[in-house]
mmCIF file of the C-alpha atoms, coordinates in Angstrom:
data_MODEL
# 
_entry.id   MODEL 
# 
loop_
_atom_site.group_PDB 
_atom_site.id 
_atom_site.type_symbol 
_atom_site.label_atom_id 
_atom_site.label_alt_id 
_atom_site.label_comp_id 
_atom_site.label_asym_id 
_atom_site.label_entity_id 
_atom_site.label_seq_id 
_atom_site.pdbx_PDB_ins_code 
_atom_site.Cartn_x 
_atom_site.Cartn_y 
_atom_site.Cartn_z 
_atom_site.occupancy 
_atom_site.B_iso_or_equiv 
_atom_site.pdbx_formal_charge 
_atom_site.auth_seq_id 
_atom_site.auth_comp_id 
_atom_site.auth_asym_id 
_atom_site.auth_atom_id 
_atom_site.pdbx_PDB_model_num 
ATOM 1  C CA . MET A 1 1  ? 107.036 141.331 106.339 1.00 0.00 ? 1  MET A CA 1 
ATOM 2  C CA . ASP A 1 2  ? 104.577 140.001 108.923 1.00 0.00 ? 2  ASP A CA 1 
ATOM 3  C CA . THR A 1 3  ? 102.034 139.245 106.223 1.00 0.00 ? 3  THR A CA 1 
ATOM 4  C CA . LYS A 1 4  ? 104.496 137.078 104.288 1.00 0.00 ? 4  LYS A CA 1 
ATOM 5  C CA . SER A 1 5  ? 105.430 135.005 107.330 1.00 0.00 ? 5  SER A CA 1 
ATOM 6  C CA . LEU A 1 6  ? 101.776 134.643 108.331 1.00 0.00 ? 6  LEU A CA 1 
ATOM 7  C CA . SER A 1 7  ? 100.888 133.510 104.794 1.00 0.00 ? 7  SER A CA 1 
ATOM 8  C CA . PHE A 1 8  ? 103.768 131.040 104.803 1.00 0.00 ? 8  PHE A CA 1 
ATOM 9  C CA . PHE A 1 9  ? 102.616 129.465 108.082 1.00 0.00 ? 9  PHE A CA 1 
ATOM 10 C CA . ALA A 1 10 ? 98.990  129.369 106.888 1.00 0.00 ? 10 ALA A CA 1 
ATOM 11 C CA . VAL A 1 11 ? 99.964  127.530 103.684 1.00 0.00 ? 11 VAL A CA 1 
ATOM 12 C CA . PHE A 1 12 ? 102.250 125.198 105.620 1.00 0.00 ? 12 PHE A CA 1 
ATOM 13 C CA . PHE A 1 13 ? 99.485  124.425 108.146 1.00 0.00 ? 13 PHE A CA 1 
ATOM 14 C CA . ILE A 1 14 ? 96.909  123.690 105.412 1.00 0.00 ? 14 ILE A CA 1 
ATOM 15 C CA . LEU A 1 15 ? 99.373  121.440 103.596 1.00 0.00 ? 15 LEU A CA 1 
ATOM 16 C CA . PHE A 1 16 ? 100.060 119.614 106.879 1.00 0.00 ? 16 PHE A CA 1 
ATOM 17 C CA . LEU A 1 17 ? 96.318  119.021 107.421 1.00 0.00 ? 17 LEU A CA 1 
ATOM 18 C CA . VAL A 1 18 ? 95.773  117.774 103.869 1.00 0.00 ? 18 VAL A CA 1 
ATOM 19 C CA . ILE A 1 19 ? 98.604  115.260 104.096 1.00 0.00 ? 19 ILE A CA 1 
ATOM 20 C CA . PHE A 1 20 ? 97.593  113.806 107.467 1.00 0.00 ? 20 PHE A CA 1 
ATOM 21 C CA . ALA A 1 21 ? 93.853  113.776 106.735 1.00 0.00 ? 21 ALA A CA 1 
ATOM 22 C CA . GLU A 1 22 ? 94.404  110.836 104.329 1.00 0.00 ? 22 GLU A CA 1 
ATOM 23 C CA . VAL A 1 23 ? 96.366  108.577 106.703 1.00 0.00 ? 23 VAL A CA 1 
ATOM 24 C CA . PRO A 1 24 ? 93.394  106.777 108.397 1.00 0.00 ? 24 PRO A CA 1 
ATOM 25 C CA . GLU A 1 25 ? 91.842  105.859 105.053 1.00 0.00 ? 25 GLU A CA 1 
ATOM 26 C CA . ILE A 1 26 ? 95.095  104.381 103.769 1.00 0.00 ? 26 ILE A CA 1 
ATOM 27 C CA . GLU A 1 27 ? 95.588  102.471 107.028 1.00 0.00 ? 27 GLU A CA 1 
ATOM 28 C CA . ALA A 1 28 ? 92.057  101.047 106.834 1.00 0.00 ? 28 ALA A CA 1 
ATOM 29 C CA . GLN A 1 29 ? 92.636  99.831  103.279 1.00 0.00 ? 29 GLN A CA 1 
ATOM 30 C CA . LEU A 1 30 ? 95.721  97.940  104.420 1.00 0.00 ? 30 LEU A CA 1 
ATOM 31 C CA . CYS A 1 31 ? 93.878  96.323  107.331 1.00 0.00 ? 31 CYS A CA 1 
ATOM 32 C CA . MET A 1 32 ? 90.739  95.106  105.558 1.00 0.00 ? 32 MET A CA 1 
ATOM 33 C CA . ARG A 1 33 ? 90.894  92.802  102.523 1.00 0.00 ? 33 ARG A CA 1 
ATOM 34 C CA . GLU A 1 34 ? 88.194  90.668  100.954 1.00 0.00 ? 34 GLU A CA 1 
ATOM 35 C CA . TYR A 1 35 ? 88.398  86.958  101.762 1.00 0.00 ? 35 TYR A CA 1 
ATOM 36 C CA . VAL A 1 36 ? 90.163  84.982  99.034  1.00 0.00 ? 36 VAL A CA 1 
ATOM 37 C CA . GLY A 1 37 ? 88.701  81.539  98.490  1.00 0.00 ? 37 GLY A CA 1 
ATOM 38 C CA . GLU A 1 38 ? 85.315  79.897  98.181  1.00 0.00 ? 38 GLU A CA 1 
ATOM 39 C CA . PHE A 1 39 ? 82.930  81.344  100.711 1.00 0.00 ? 39 PHE A CA 1 
ATOM 40 C CA . PRO A 1 40 ? 79.309  81.681  99.530  1.00 0.00 ? 40 PRO A CA 1 
ATOM 41 C CA . LEU A 1 41 ? 77.504  83.969  101.951 1.00 0.00 ? 41 LEU A CA 1 
ATOM 42 C CA . SER A 1 42 ? 73.718  83.829  101.895 1.00 0.00 ? 42 SER A CA 1 
ATOM 43 C CA . ASN A 1 43 ? 73.359  86.392  104.676 1.00 0.00 ? 43 ASN A CA 1 
ATOM 44 C CA . CYS A 1 44 ? 75.258  87.772  107.658 1.00 0.00 ? 44 CYS A CA 1 
ATOM 45 C CA . SER A 1 45 ? 73.768  85.583  110.372 1.00 0.00 ? 45 SER A CA 1 
ATOM 46 C CA . VAL A 1 46 ? 75.619  84.806  113.595 1.00 0.00 ? 46 VAL A CA 1 
ATOM 47 C CA . LEU A 1 47 ? 76.887  81.513  112.148 1.00 0.00 ? 47 LEU A CA 1 
ATOM 48 C CA . GLU A 1 48 ? 78.289  83.142  109.010 1.00 0.00 ? 48 GLU A CA 1 
ATOM 49 C CA . ILE A 1 49 ? 79.887  85.984  110.975 1.00 0.00 ? 49 ILE A CA 1 
ATOM 50 C CA . GLN A 1 50 ? 81.744  83.423  113.090 1.00 0.00 ? 50 GLN A CA 1 
ATOM 51 C CA . LEU A 1 51 ? 82.590  81.320  110.015 1.00 0.00 ? 51 LEU A CA 1 
ATOM 52 C CA . CYS A 1 52 ? 84.004  84.376  108.229 1.00 0.00 ? 52 CYS A CA 1 
ATOM 53 C CA . HIS A 1 53 ? 86.109  85.226  111.290 1.00 0.00 ? 53 HIS A CA 1 
ATOM 54 C CA . THR A 1 54 ? 87.434  81.662  111.557 1.00 0.00 ? 54 THR A CA 1 
ATOM 55 C CA . LYS A 1 55 ? 88.137  81.217  107.820 1.00 0.00 ? 55 LYS A CA 1 
ATOM 56 C CA . CYS A 1 56 ? 90.086  84.491  107.689 1.00 0.00 ? 56 CYS A CA 1 
ATOM 57 C CA . ARG A 1 57 ? 92.230  83.398  110.623 1.00 0.00 ? 57 ARG A CA 1 
ATOM 58 C CA . GLU A 1 58 ? 92.872  79.863  109.364 1.00 0.00 ? 58 GLU A CA 1 
ATOM 59 C CA . ASN A 1 59 ? 93.224  80.351  105.602 1.00 0.00 ? 59 ASN A CA 1 
ATOM 60 C CA . ASN A 1 60 ? 94.440  83.925  105.119 1.00 0.00 ? 60 ASN A CA 1 
ATOM 61 C CA . GLY A 1 61 ? 96.555  84.457  108.235 1.00 0.00 ? 61 GLY A CA 1 
ATOM 62 C CA . ALA A 1 62 ? 94.396  87.389  109.323 1.00 0.00 ? 62 ALA A CA 1 
ATOM 63 C CA . LYS A 1 63 ? 93.613  88.324  112.908 1.00 0.00 ? 63 LYS A CA 1 
ATOM 64 C CA . GLY A 1 64 ? 89.862  88.230  112.309 1.00 0.00 ? 64 GLY A CA 1 
ATOM 65 C CA . GLY A 1 65 ? 87.042  88.773  109.863 1.00 0.00 ? 65 GLY A CA 1 
ATOM 66 C CA . ILE A 1 66 ? 83.776  90.647  109.465 1.00 0.00 ? 66 ILE A CA 1 
ATOM 67 C CA . CYS A 1 67 ? 80.660  90.114  107.389 1.00 0.00 ? 67 CYS A CA 1 
ATOM 68 C CA . TYR A 1 68 ? 79.899  93.054  105.095 1.00 0.00 ? 68 TYR A CA 1 
ATOM 69 C CA . VAL A 1 69 ? 76.545  93.751  103.432 1.00 0.00 ? 69 VAL A CA 1 
ATOM 70 C CA . ALA A 1 70 ? 76.840  95.730  100.191 1.00 0.00 ? 70 ALA A CA 1 
ATOM 71 C CA . GLY A 1 71 ? 73.634  96.892  98.527  1.00 0.00 ? 71 GLY A CA 1 
ATOM 72 C CA . GLU A 1 72 ? 73.004  98.302  95.074  1.00 0.00 ? 72 GLU A CA 1 
ATOM 73 C CA . GLY A 1 73 ? 69.951  99.971  93.579  1.00 0.00 ? 73 GLY A CA 1 
ATOM 74 C CA . GLU A 1 74 ? 66.952  101.799 94.964  1.00 0.00 ? 74 GLU A CA 1 
ATOM 75 C CA . ASP A 1 75 ? 64.186  100.381 97.199  1.00 0.00 ? 75 ASP A CA 1 
ATOM 76 C CA . GLU A 1 76 ? 62.338  97.591  95.284  1.00 0.00 ? 76 GLU A CA 1 
ATOM 77 C CA . GLN A 1 77 ? 65.191  96.951  92.837  1.00 0.00 ? 77 GLN A CA 1 
ATOM 78 C CA . ARG A 1 78 ? 67.791  96.830  95.594  1.00 0.00 ? 78 ARG A CA 1 
ATOM 79 C CA . THR A 1 79 ? 70.079  93.798  95.511  1.00 0.00 ? 79 THR A CA 1 
ATOM 80 C CA . GLU A 1 80 ? 72.354  92.903  98.374  1.00 0.00 ? 80 GLU A CA 1 
ATOM 81 C CA . SER A 1 81 ? 75.599  91.002  98.274  1.00 0.00 ? 81 SER A CA 1 
ATOM 82 C CA . PHE A 1 82 ? 77.375  89.639  101.307 1.00 0.00 ? 82 PHE A CA 1 
ATOM 83 C CA . LYS A 1 83 ? 81.136  89.655  101.598 1.00 0.00 ? 83 LYS A CA 1 
ATOM 84 C CA . CYS A 1 84 ? 83.669  88.450  104.105 1.00 0.00 ? 84 CYS A CA 1 
ATOM 85 C CA . LEU A 1 85 ? 86.413  90.983  104.843 1.00 0.00 ? 85 LEU A CA 1 
ATOM 86 C CA . CYS A 1 86 ? 89.556  89.804  106.606 1.00 0.00 ? 86 CYS A CA 1 
ATOM 87 C CA . ASN A 1 87 ? 91.018  92.121  109.228 1.00 0.00 ? 87 ASN A CA 1 
ATOM 88 C CA . PHE A 1 88 ? 94.816  92.028  109.392 1.00 0.00 ? 88 PHE A CA 1 
ATOM 89 C CA . CYS A 1 89 ? 95.086  94.667  112.168 1.00 0.00 ? 89 CYS A CA 1 
ATOM 90 C CA . SER A 1 90 ? 92.808  93.511  115.016 1.00 0.00 ? 90 SER A CA 1 
ATOM 91 C CA . GLU A 1 91 ? 90.864  90.469  116.197 1.00 0.00 ? 91 GLU A CA 1 
ATOM 92 C CA . TYR A 1 92 ? 87.570  92.377  116.360 1.00 0.00 ? 92 TYR A CA 1 
ATOM 93 C CA . PHE A 1 93 ? 84.707  90.782  114.433 1.00 0.00 ? 93 PHE A CA 1 
ATOM 94 C CA . CYS A 1 94 ? 81.181  92.013  113.810 1.00 0.00 ? 94 CYS A CA 1 
ATOM 95 C CA . GLN A 1 95 ? 78.668  92.760  111.082 1.00 0.00 ? 95 GLN A CA 1 
ATOM 96 C CA . ILE A 1 96 ? 78.950  96.024  109.156 1.00 0.00 ? 96 ILE A CA 1 
# 
């Protein structure tokens, strides 16, 4: 009898952890969205970080924006692309 109740609570506890382990990732996806509109980024300099932040606030109704550097490939063949992500949850801006 004790083994069955212990097993039940163990399964319940693991299920609880699995469900709530995904919440921060889902919340982050809702907060950060790529800037919609023309915004050619050549790099993530201080000027472009501020411009991304301002454009997100003015044009997309976000609270802020960040400059994101995404790279593909290995070493010499590596190509980088720069993106502006609008933050709809906080006013924090920086380079990632």
